[in-house]
Tab-separated table of C-alpha atoms and ligand atoms in Angstrom:
chain	number	residue	atom	x	y	z
G	1	MET	CA	-2.767	-20.532	95.278
G	2	LYS	CA	-1.119	-22.667	92.618
G	3	PRO	CA	-3.391	-24.085	89.898
G	4	TRP	CA	-2.477	-27.530	91.231
G	5	GLY	CA	-2.578	-26.470	94.892
G	6	GLY	CA	-5.730	-28.344	95.993
G	7	ARG	CA	-4.103	-31.383	97.557
G	8	PHE	CA	-1.276	-29.494	99.241
G	9	LYS	CA	-0.916	-28.278	102.800
G	10	GLY	CA	1.241	-25.202	103.237
G	11	LYS	CA	3.546	-23.560	100.758
G	12	THR	CA	6.161	-24.740	98.277
G	13	ASP	CA	9.667	-24.198	99.539
G	14	PRO	CA	11.087	-21.056	97.935
G	15	VAL	CA	14.185	-22.981	96.860
G	16	LEU	CA	12.017	-25.373	94.882
G	17	GLU	CA	10.123	-22.457	93.377
G	18	ARG	CA	13.356	-21.035	92.088
G	19	PHE	CA	14.706	-24.434	91.109
G	20	SER	CA	11.663	-25.469	89.115
G	21	ALA	CA	10.788	-22.181	87.450
G	22	SER	CA	11.256	-22.209	83.693
G	23	ILE	CA	9.534	-18.924	82.966
G	24	ASP	CA	12.809	-17.103	82.317
G	25	PHE	CA	13.344	-19.184	79.200
G	26	ASP	CA	10.061	-20.837	78.266
G	27	ARG	CA	8.393	-17.470	77.775
G	28	ALA	CA	9.850	-17.862	74.274
G	29	LEU	CA	6.891	-20.198	73.719
G	30	TYR	CA	4.175	-17.661	74.555
G	31	ARG	CA	2.929	-17.199	71.017
G	32	TYR	CA	2.571	-20.899	70.384
G	33	ASP	CA	0.980	-21.467	73.760
G	34	ILE	CA	-1.646	-18.846	73.017
G	35	GLU	CA	-2.283	-20.122	69.521
G	36	GLY	CA	-2.595	-23.690	70.799
G	37	SER	CA	-4.946	-22.633	73.598
G	38	THR	CA	-7.067	-20.652	71.174
G	39	ALA	CA	-7.477	-23.677	68.910
G	40	HIS	CA	-8.224	-25.882	71.926
G	41	ALA	CA	-10.871	-23.422	73.189
G	42	GLU	CA	-12.530	-23.184	69.789
G	43	MET	CA	-12.685	-26.965	69.659
G	44	LEU	CA	-14.181	-27.080	73.176
G	45	GLY	CA	-16.789	-24.599	71.909
G	46	LYS	CA	-17.529	-26.762	68.911
G	47	ILE	CA	-18.123	-29.895	71.013
G	48	GLY	CA	-20.294	-27.999	73.490
G	49	VAL	CA	-17.999	-27.939	76.537
G	50	LEU	CA	-17.888	-24.149	76.279
G	51	ASN	CA	-20.830	-22.002	75.276
G	52	ARG	CA	-20.459	-19.304	72.682
G	53	LYS	CA	-19.792	-16.508	75.152
G	54	GLU	CA	-17.209	-18.516	77.079
G	55	THR	CA	-15.402	-19.401	73.869
G	56	LYS	CA	-15.418	-15.816	72.756
G	57	ASP	CA	-14.190	-14.532	76.130
G	58	ILE	CA	-11.339	-17.031	76.154
G	59	VAL	CA	-10.277	-16.275	72.604
G	60	THR	CA	-10.439	-12.521	73.171
G	61	GLY	CA	-8.701	-12.818	76.540
G	62	LEU	CA	-5.867	-14.840	75.048
G	63	GLY	CA	-5.458	-12.262	72.294
G	64	GLU	CA	-5.180	-9.504	74.889
G	65	ILE	CA	-2.630	-11.474	76.891
G	66	ARG	CA	-0.548	-11.817	73.763
G	67	LYS	CA	-0.611	-8.056	73.359
G	68	GLU	CA	0.313	-7.534	77.018
G	69	ILE	CA	3.328	-9.815	76.628
G	70	GLU	CA	4.405	-8.121	73.415
G	71	ALA	CA	4.009	-4.669	74.938
G	72	GLY	CA	6.196	-5.741	77.863
G	73	ILE	CA	3.513	-5.052	80.472
G	74	PHE	CA	2.741	-8.660	81.360
G	75	ILE	CA	3.858	-9.508	84.898
G	76	PHE	CA	5.953	-12.653	85.188
G	77	SER	CA	6.447	-14.309	88.552
G	78	GLY	CA	8.617	-17.245	89.643
G	79	SER	CA	5.849	-18.805	91.689
G	80	LEU	CA	3.832	-19.610	88.569
G	81	GLU	CA	6.561	-21.893	87.240
G	82	ASP	CA	6.119	-21.734	83.510
G	83	ILE	CA	4.568	-19.934	80.581
G	84	HIS	CA	1.521	-22.221	80.495
G	85	MET	CA	0.519	-21.398	84.067
G	86	HIS	CA	1.208	-17.719	83.594
G	87	ILE	CA	-1.119	-17.446	80.658
G	88	GLU	CA	-3.852	-19.530	82.249
G	89	ALA	CA	-3.663	-17.627	85.538
G	90	ARG	CA	-3.845	-14.284	83.769
G	91	LEU	CA	-6.793	-15.465	81.693
G	92	ILE	CA	-8.710	-16.430	84.830
G	93	GLU	CA	-7.802	-13.085	86.376
G	94	LYS	CA	-9.172	-11.311	83.305
G	95	ILE	CA	-12.337	-13.258	82.461
G	96	GLY	CA	-13.131	-15.256	85.609
G	97	ASP	CA	-14.868	-18.645	85.553
G	98	ALA	CA	-14.810	-19.177	81.792
G	99	GLY	CA	-11.016	-19.079	82.001
G	100	LYS	CA	-11.118	-22.005	84.421
G	101	LYS	CA	-12.639	-24.164	81.684
G	102	LEU	CA	-9.799	-23.749	79.206
G	103	HIS	CA	-7.716	-26.584	80.601
G	104	THR	CA	-10.521	-29.143	80.068
G	105	GLY	CA	-9.159	-32.362	78.587
G	106	ARG	CA	-5.672	-30.989	78.533
G	107	SER	CA	-2.478	-31.301	80.536
G	108	ARG	CA	0.667	-29.255	80.459
G	109	ASN	CA	2.263	-32.462	79.263
G	110	ASP	CA	0.552	-32.485	75.885
G	111	GLN	CA	0.473	-28.680	75.857
G	112	VAL	CA	4.231	-28.264	76.180
G	113	SER	CA	4.889	-30.845	73.481
G	114	LEU	CA	2.539	-28.925	71.189
G	115	ASP	CA	4.222	-25.604	71.973
G	116	MET	CA	7.689	-26.993	71.316
G	117	ARG	CA	6.599	-28.492	68.013
G	118	MET	CA	5.037	-25.202	66.931
G	119	TYR	CA	8.150	-23.305	68.003
G	120	LEU	CA	10.287	-25.629	65.932
G	121	LYS	CA	8.094	-25.531	62.832
G	122	ASP	CA	8.453	-21.776	62.942
G	123	HIS	CA	12.143	-21.489	63.816
G	124	LEU	CA	13.470	-24.345	61.716
G	125	GLY	CA	11.717	-22.649	58.826
G	126	ASN	CA	14.007	-19.676	59.512
G	127	VAL	CA	17.036	-21.939	59.713
G	128	GLU	CA	16.106	-23.295	56.309
G	129	LYS	CA	15.880	-19.750	54.964
G	130	GLY	CA	19.320	-18.978	56.383
G	131	LEU	CA	20.674	-22.077	54.683
G	132	MET	CA	19.102	-21.052	51.376
G	133	ALA	CA	20.671	-17.595	51.595
G	134	LEU	CA	24.078	-19.135	52.270
G	135	LEU	CA	23.650	-21.582	49.383
G	136	LYS	CA	22.871	-18.699	47.047
G	137	ASN	CA	25.890	-16.746	48.234
G	138	LEU	CA	28.134	-19.738	47.665
G	139	VAL	CA	26.891	-20.329	44.107
G	140	GLN	CA	27.134	-16.634	43.274
G	141	LYS	CA	30.669	-16.410	44.574
G	142	ALA	CA	31.647	-19.610	42.758
G	143	GLU	CA	30.280	-18.204	39.526
G	144	LYS	CA	31.961	-14.835	39.994
G	145	GLU	CA	35.368	-16.396	40.723
G	146	LYS	CA	34.928	-19.161	38.163
G	147	THR	CA	38.458	-18.868	36.751
G	148	ALA	CA	40.423	-18.550	40.006
G	149	ILE	CA	42.583	-21.536	40.917
G	150	MET	CA	44.085	-22.685	44.193
G	151	PRO	CA	45.892	-25.622	45.742
G	152	GLY	CA	43.593	-28.301	47.101
G	153	TYR	CA	44.923	-29.757	50.348
G	154	THR	CA	45.007	-33.090	52.113
G	155	HIS	CA	46.638	-33.220	55.544
G	156	MET	CA	47.001	-29.443	55.083
G	157	GLN	CA	49.711	-30.153	52.492
G	158	ARG	CA	49.375	-28.948	48.904
G	159	ALA	CA	47.859	-31.873	47.021
G	160	GLN	CA	46.276	-31.067	43.635
G	161	VAL	CA	45.225	-27.921	41.845
G	162	VAL	CA	41.474	-27.144	41.957
G	163	PRO	CA	39.265	-24.292	40.808
G	164	PHE	CA	38.473	-22.028	43.788
G	165	SER	CA	34.841	-22.360	42.677
G	166	HIS	CA	35.061	-26.149	43.065
G	167	TYR	CA	36.236	-25.621	46.623
G	168	LEU	CA	33.270	-23.321	47.329
G	169	MET	CA	30.871	-25.777	45.762
G	170	ALA	CA	32.193	-28.517	48.063
G	171	TYR	CA	30.794	-26.523	50.982
G	172	TYR	CA	27.691	-25.788	48.957
G	173	TYR	CA	26.897	-29.504	48.787
G	174	MET	CA	27.441	-29.909	52.526
G	175	PHE	CA	24.931	-27.171	53.257
G	176	LYS	CA	22.547	-28.487	50.636
G	177	ARG	CA	22.458	-31.809	52.469
G	178	ASP	CA	21.799	-29.862	55.673
G	179	ARG	CA	18.810	-28.249	54.066
G	180	GLU	CA	17.392	-31.549	52.864
G	181	ARG	CA	17.991	-32.987	56.336
G	182	MET	CA	16.105	-30.064	57.880
G	183	LYS	CA	13.155	-30.690	55.589
G	184	ASN	CA	12.999	-34.316	56.773
G	185	ILE	CA	13.320	-33.271	60.396
G	186	LEU	CA	10.463	-30.826	59.950
G	187	GLN	CA	8.250	-33.664	58.739
G	188	GLY	CA	8.920	-35.583	61.951
G	189	ILE	CA	8.016	-32.539	64.006
G	190	ASP	CA	4.735	-32.014	62.195
G	191	VAL	CA	2.661	-34.120	64.613
G	192	MET	CA	-0.167	-32.738	66.790
G	193	PRO	CA	-0.097	-34.164	70.356
G	194	LEU	CA	-3.015	-32.295	71.999
G	195	GLY	CA	-5.731	-34.619	73.256
G	196	SER	CA	-3.165	-36.956	74.799
G	197	GLY	CA	-3.778	-35.286	78.159
G	198	ALA	CA	-1.343	-36.085	80.939
G	199	LEU	CA	-0.606	-39.516	79.446
G	200	ALA	CA	-3.857	-41.360	78.797
G	201	GLY	CA	-6.108	-39.192	76.640
G	202	SER	CA	-9.543	-38.119	77.831
G	203	THR	CA	-13.131	-39.207	78.361
G	204	MET	CA	-14.197	-35.815	76.993
G	205	PRO	CA	-15.276	-36.034	73.346
G	206	LEU	CA	-12.331	-33.951	72.137
G	207	ASP	CA	-12.068	-33.408	68.375
G	208	ARG	CA	-8.357	-33.791	67.929
G	209	ASP	CA	-8.464	-33.591	64.177
G	210	LEU	CA	-10.199	-30.228	64.275
G	211	VAL	CA	-7.381	-28.851	66.423
G	212	ARG	CA	-4.819	-30.437	64.106
G	213	LYS	CA	-6.337	-28.749	61.046
G	214	ARG	CA	-6.752	-25.430	62.795
G	215	LEU	CA	-3.060	-25.421	63.797
G	216	GLY	CA	-1.841	-26.658	60.425
G	217	PHE	CA	-0.284	-29.955	61.488
G	218	ALA	CA	0.161	-32.853	59.072
G	219	ARG	CA	-0.665	-35.726	61.423
G	220	LEU	CA	-1.998	-36.661	64.861
G	221	SER	CA	0.158	-38.439	67.415
G	222	GLU	CA	-0.882	-42.100	67.557
G	223	ASN	CA	-0.244	-43.047	71.184
G	224	SER	CA	-0.968	-40.785	74.143
G	225	MET	CA	1.886	-42.115	76.273
G	226	ASP	CA	4.417	-41.732	73.465
G	227	ALA	CA	3.060	-38.260	72.715
G	228	VAL	CA	3.848	-36.828	76.149
G	229	SER	CA	7.126	-38.623	76.772
G	230	ASP	CA	8.643	-38.261	73.311
G	231	ARG	CA	11.335	-35.674	72.681
G	232	ASP	CA	12.893	-37.407	69.680
G	233	PHE	CA	11.887	-34.384	67.647
G	234	VAL	CA	14.054	-32.222	69.918
G	235	VAL	CA	16.978	-34.602	69.456
G	236	ASP	CA	16.449	-34.468	65.689
G	237	ALA	CA	16.292	-30.690	65.649
G	238	ILE	CA	19.431	-30.232	67.721
G	239	TYR	CA	21.211	-32.907	65.693
G	240	GLY	CA	20.299	-31.209	62.417
G	241	ILE	CA	21.528	-27.912	63.831
G	242	ALA	CA	24.724	-29.449	65.215
G	243	VAL	CA	25.583	-30.777	61.754
G	244	ILE	CA	25.074	-27.320	60.242
G	245	MET	CA	27.261	-25.793	62.951
G	246	MET	CA	29.939	-28.431	62.386
G	247	HIS	CA	29.986	-27.517	58.688
G	248	LEU	CA	30.072	-23.799	59.460
G	249	SER	CA	32.902	-24.430	61.888
G	250	ARG	CA	34.969	-26.285	59.294
G	251	LEU	CA	34.448	-23.514	56.767
G	252	SER	CA	35.370	-20.979	59.455
G	253	GLU	CA	38.566	-22.846	60.187
G	254	ASP	CA	39.497	-22.794	56.477
G	255	LEU	CA	38.800	-19.102	56.160
G	256	ILE	CA	40.776	-18.298	59.296
G	257	ILE	CA	43.764	-20.100	57.806
G	258	PHE	CA	43.233	-18.653	54.323
G	259	SER	CA	43.053	-15.136	55.749
G	260	SER	CA	46.175	-15.531	57.898
G	261	ASN	CA	49.146	-13.336	56.959
G	262	GLU	CA	51.074	-16.468	56.055
G	263	VAL	CA	48.556	-17.749	53.503
G	264	ALA	CA	46.615	-14.567	52.638
G	265	PHE	CA	44.456	-16.107	49.900
G	266	VAL	CA	41.444	-14.160	51.123
G	267	SER	CA	40.625	-11.087	53.100
G	268	LEU	CA	37.533	-11.049	55.259
G	269	PRO	CA	34.988	-8.216	55.301
G	270	ASP	CA	35.898	-5.579	57.899
G	271	ALA	CA	32.378	-5.756	59.279
G	272	LEU	CA	33.040	-9.297	60.497
G	273	CYS	CA	36.408	-8.650	62.100
G	274	THR	CA	37.532	-6.843	65.216
G	275	GLY	CA	40.669	-5.054	66.307
G	276	SER	CA	43.021	-5.408	69.227
G	277	SER	CA	42.913	-3.237	72.326
G	278	LEU	CA	46.700	-3.110	72.272
G	279	MET	CA	48.007	-3.777	68.764
G	280	PRO	CA	46.807	-1.081	66.359
G	281	HIS	CA	47.485	-3.078	63.195
G	282	LYS	CA	45.357	-6.098	64.033
G	283	LYS	CA	42.311	-7.337	62.148
G	284	ASN	CA	41.093	-10.502	63.798
G	285	PRO	CA	38.605	-13.045	62.405
G	286	ASP	CA	36.504	-13.084	65.605
G	287	ALA	CA	33.203	-13.848	63.923
G	288	LEU	CA	34.579	-17.059	62.460
G	289	GLU	CA	36.357	-18.006	65.667
G	290	LEU	CA	33.096	-17.570	67.533
G	291	ILE	CA	31.278	-19.812	65.078
G	292	ARG	CA	33.951	-22.426	65.766
G	293	GLY	CA	33.676	-21.908	69.530
G	294	LYS	CA	29.891	-21.858	69.668
G	295	THR	CA	29.775	-25.069	67.656
G	296	SER	CA	31.260	-26.816	70.679
G	297	ARG	CA	28.401	-25.614	72.831
G	298	VAL	CA	25.783	-26.702	70.308
G	299	ILE	CA	27.353	-30.165	70.268
G	300	GLY	CA	27.027	-29.922	74.062
G	301	ASP	CA	23.313	-29.202	73.565
G	302	LEU	CA	23.004	-32.477	71.687
G	303	PHE	CA	24.775	-34.302	74.519
G	304	SER	CA	22.437	-32.631	77.015
G	305	ILE	CA	19.218	-33.757	75.371
G	306	PHE	CA	20.511	-37.289	74.913
G	307	SER	CA	21.485	-37.613	78.539
G	308	ILE	CA	18.230	-36.047	79.719
G	309	LEU	CA	16.302	-38.699	77.809
G	310	LYS	CA	18.321	-41.839	78.218
G	311	GLY	CA	17.250	-42.725	81.756
G	312	LEU	CA	13.653	-41.512	81.657
G	313	PRO	CA	10.893	-43.928	82.500
G	314	MET	CA	7.678	-43.725	80.518
G	315	THR	CA	5.994	-41.072	80.375
G	316	TYR	CA	6.364	-37.426	81.394
G	317	ASN	CA	8.998	-36.624	83.999
G	318	ARG	CA	9.958	-33.145	85.015
G	319	ASP	CA	13.451	-33.728	83.653
G	320	LEU	CA	11.867	-33.005	80.293
G	321	GLN	CA	11.647	-29.340	81.197
G	322	GLU	CA	15.433	-29.265	80.813
G	323	ASP	CA	15.029	-29.834	77.047
G	324	LYS	CA	14.322	-26.166	76.426
G	325	GLU	CA	17.564	-24.383	77.172
G	326	PRO	CA	19.704	-26.609	74.925
G	327	LEU	CA	17.126	-26.437	72.168
G	328	PHE	CA	16.671	-22.664	72.310
G	329	HIS	CA	20.418	-22.137	72.502
G	330	ALA	CA	21.036	-24.309	69.447
G	331	VAL	CA	18.249	-22.663	67.444
G	332	GLU	CA	19.354	-19.124	68.261
G	333	THR	CA	23.030	-19.817	67.672
G	334	VAL	CA	22.639	-21.442	64.283
G	335	GLN	CA	20.467	-18.636	62.945
G	336	ASP	CA	23.094	-16.004	63.732
G	337	ALA	CA	25.933	-18.220	62.554
G	338	LEU	CA	24.245	-18.780	59.195
G	339	THR	CA	23.659	-15.066	58.749
G	340	ILE	CA	27.278	-14.292	59.564
G	341	MET	CA	28.620	-16.916	57.176
G	342	GLY	CA	26.306	-15.677	54.408
G	343	LEU	CA	27.703	-12.150	54.828
G	344	CYS	CA	31.231	-13.485	54.986
G	345	ILE	CA	30.999	-15.438	51.733
G	346	ALA	CA	29.353	-12.515	49.955
G	347	GLY	CA	31.935	-10.028	51.215
G	348	ILE	CA	35.143	-12.002	51.037
G	349	LYS	CA	37.876	-10.770	48.666
G	350	ILE	CA	40.243	-13.245	47.114
G	351	ASP	CA	43.853	-12.737	46.036
G	352	ARG	CA	44.075	-14.688	42.778
G	353	LYS	CA	47.764	-13.911	42.339
G	354	ARG	CA	48.720	-15.460	45.650
G	355	MET	CA	46.574	-18.507	44.989
G	356	GLU	CA	48.131	-18.971	41.535
G	357	HIS	CA	51.583	-18.497	42.975
G	358	ALA	CA	50.918	-21.205	45.568
G	359	VAL	CA	49.862	-23.485	42.729
G	360	SER	CA	52.889	-22.828	40.538
G	361	GLU	CA	55.333	-23.079	43.474
G	362	SER	CA	54.362	-26.650	44.174
G	363	PHE	CA	54.934	-30.198	42.989
G	364	MET	CA	51.177	-30.739	42.712
G	365	PRO	CA	51.312	-31.739	39.008
G	366	ALA	CA	53.231	-34.860	40.080
G	367	VAL	CA	49.972	-36.791	39.789
G	368	GLU	CA	49.417	-35.736	36.197
G	369	MET	CA	53.054	-36.457	35.423
G	370	ALA	CA	52.618	-40.016	36.687
G	371	GLU	CA	49.382	-40.324	34.719
G	372	TYR	CA	51.273	-39.129	31.624
G	373	LEU	CA	53.596	-42.128	31.949
G	374	THR	CA	50.687	-44.434	32.818
G	375	LEU	CA	48.922	-43.470	29.592
G	376	LYS	CA	52.094	-44.604	27.814
G	377	GLY	CA	51.779	-48.041	29.375
G	378	VAL	CA	53.917	-47.700	32.522
G	379	PRO	CA	52.166	-49.439	35.447
G	380	PHE	CA	50.908	-46.732	37.795
G	381	ARG	CA	52.931	-47.934	40.799
G	382	GLU	CA	56.101	-47.672	38.693
G	383	ALA	CA	55.183	-44.262	37.312
G	384	HIS	CA	54.522	-43.139	40.899
G	385	GLY	CA	58.047	-44.252	41.825
G	386	VAL	CA	59.651	-42.444	38.887
G	387	VAL	CA	57.944	-39.152	39.672
G	388	GLY	CA	58.640	-39.577	43.387
G	389	ARG	CA	62.359	-39.845	42.663
G	390	LEU	CA	62.082	-36.848	40.373
G	391	VAL	CA	60.503	-34.756	43.130
G	392	ARG	CA	63.182	-35.788	45.589
G	393	ASP	CA	65.877	-34.839	43.097
G	394	CYS	CA	64.257	-31.424	42.503
G	395	GLU	CA	64.028	-30.821	46.234
G	396	ASP	CA	67.691	-31.718	46.684
G	397	LYS	CA	68.639	-29.234	43.961
G	398	GLY	CA	66.157	-26.551	44.967
G	399	LYS	CA	64.282	-26.769	41.639
G	400	THR	CA	60.632	-27.030	40.576
G	401	PHE	CA	59.263	-29.039	37.608
G	402	LYS	CA	59.356	-25.906	35.454
G	403	ASP	CA	63.121	-25.618	35.867
G	404	LEU	CA	63.715	-29.061	34.372
G	405	THR	CA	64.838	-29.678	30.782
G	406	ILE	CA	63.487	-32.534	28.690
G	407	GLY	CA	66.964	-34.056	28.839
G	408	GLU	CA	66.866	-34.145	32.650
G	409	LEU	CA	63.383	-35.679	32.557
G	410	LYS	CA	64.478	-38.397	30.158
G	411	GLY	CA	67.114	-39.329	32.736
G	412	PHE	CA	64.194	-40.524	34.889
G	413	SER	CA	62.141	-42.110	32.103
G	414	PRO	CA	62.863	-42.307	28.373
G	415	LEU	CA	59.110	-42.048	27.761
G	416	PHE	CA	59.022	-38.337	28.698
G	417	GLU	CA	58.570	-36.124	25.608
G	418	LYS	CA	58.263	-32.347	25.285
G	419	ASP	CA	54.431	-32.550	25.482
G	420	VAL	CA	54.746	-33.443	29.162
G	421	PHE	CA	55.200	-29.734	29.954
G	422	ALA	CA	51.743	-28.944	28.577
G	423	CYS	CA	50.263	-31.839	30.555
G	424	ILE	CA	51.498	-30.482	33.849
G	425	ASP	CA	50.318	-26.932	33.227
G	426	PRO	CA	47.626	-26.165	35.847
G	427	GLN	CA	45.216	-24.704	33.286
G	428	THR	CA	45.555	-27.823	31.123
G	429	ILE	CA	45.090	-30.088	34.120
G	430	LEU	CA	41.879	-28.287	35.005
G	431	LYS	CA	40.640	-28.814	31.446
G	432	ASN	CA	41.759	-32.440	31.181
G	433	ARG	CA	40.150	-33.973	34.243
G	434	LYS	CA	37.404	-36.222	32.989
G	435	THR	CA	35.523	-37.870	35.827
G	436	GLU	CA	32.066	-36.755	36.939
G	437	GLY	CA	32.387	-34.343	39.838
G	438	ALA	CA	36.109	-33.810	39.164
G	439	ALA	CA	37.880	-30.563	39.947
G	440	SER	CA	37.683	-29.287	36.382
G	441	PHE	CA	36.333	-26.051	34.947
G	442	LYS	CA	33.742	-27.979	32.966
G	443	GLU	CA	32.421	-29.965	35.910
G	444	VAL	CA	32.227	-26.992	38.212
G	445	GLU	CA	30.325	-25.085	35.565
G	446	ARG	CA	27.857	-27.954	35.333
G	447	GLN	CA	27.457	-27.879	39.128
G	448	ILE	CA	26.932	-24.134	39.204
G	449	ASN	CA	24.322	-24.238	36.450
G	450	ALA	CA	22.391	-27.062	38.087
G	451	GLU	CA	22.509	-25.520	41.542
G	452	LYS	CA	21.431	-22.083	40.372
G	453	ILE	CA	18.172	-23.782	39.421
G	454	TYR	CA	17.959	-25.518	42.822
G	455	CYS	CA	18.510	-22.192	44.586
G	456	ASN	CA	15.837	-20.371	42.634
G	457	ARG	CA	13.063	-22.888	42.715
F	501	LIG	N1	7.164	-26.522	82.309
F	501	LIG	C1	6.898	-27.906	82.106
F	501	LIG	C2	7.869	-28.469	81.059
F	501	LIG	O1	8.337	-27.720	80.307
F	501	LIG	C3	5.506	-28.116	81.636
F	501	LIG	C4	4.968	-29.473	81.906
F	501	LIG	C5	4.760	-29.648	83.360
F	501	LIG	N2	4.136	-30.888	83.625
F	501	LIG	C6	4.151	-31.445	84.845
F	501	LIG	N3	3.589	-32.596	84.951
F	501	LIG	N4	4.692	-30.834	85.868
F	501	LIG	O2	8.124	-29.651	81.006
């Protein structure tokens, strides 16, 4: 009989059994469920609901069940719905009547919220570690390739020269924000809901704070109805993960383009690429394409949890069981994606020559040329026009700035002097930029030095 079978005549329809079973995925919570139950039992012992022997039998029984699950000998069955019922039923099977006392003052509603929060404290900790490893790889690579330069793009058109390290550090700061966001999200998760019961708390003298301390939570939930109906912490977790994935996906997209035969600024580690079943020469960036593809599904996970929640009346409704698959999918995906990107950044090889060539091929110093005239008193809009005409003229004649003589330049503005050639040299540009956070060698060095400290503290 089902643990809740008392008021029912006859059996549950097998279709409903299959439809409502969550054991195939919520078994991922077994460790937290057992830990939570152990703390709950010890508290029940402390307040005298269980005697010493009962407490001990429950705690020992739960420990054995954990071992059975980990050894792969635990028997799962669809008719027991979820992980909570499986563990409780097995406990009763093992230790008899004492096991029937475990669920005193508790509901699966507060239990599942506890389990999910414990799962997240654990797994988001791993996500944070993955982020830290990626941050370190980015700073290390930036430092190693400190002197490499590349075109910076807007609209995918060459825009202005930047240090390659500045480009890497741009992603660094995205992922650093992700890490700080994760830390905040973890604080919101750190709330202990047990003692809220099904929705209204309990007349049993439960010591909630004892359970909180024993399980290492920062705070107690304040309202029993909120505690069992709230999944904001799941929304937050998936949101935080979706942002990380979105950043990983953008970086993937860049690296796919940069590693294309046409651009070929970088080559990706072999270990993260695959070949073609037909074309022997191919080396495809599958790992990065999969990060991009899986990001779509994680964004779908965020949509799922929002739409599960938006029509739910207070308090617990079984719809809430559907929170697990999106959450677990997001958590598992981001961990692998972070690992892959960490390996990719560490293992990537860059072709400095090609990057430099792309810089020198371009009209990117047009900005500095206009600023040269502006510093001599020409209003910027006018200087912009002069250099614009100059670029058009070069394009018509198939020339670059380097091919021009000072005489030709003076034809566009008498204010041009020979020193303009030094001003539009990429290396000079990268030394001359003055603003905080600018794409200059000096600023990127400052960033690297500061962030090495952040990464190692
Ligand atoms: N498996 C359920 C879930 O994850 C546990 C809570 C069941 N509660 C209930 N009232 N049926 O949501």
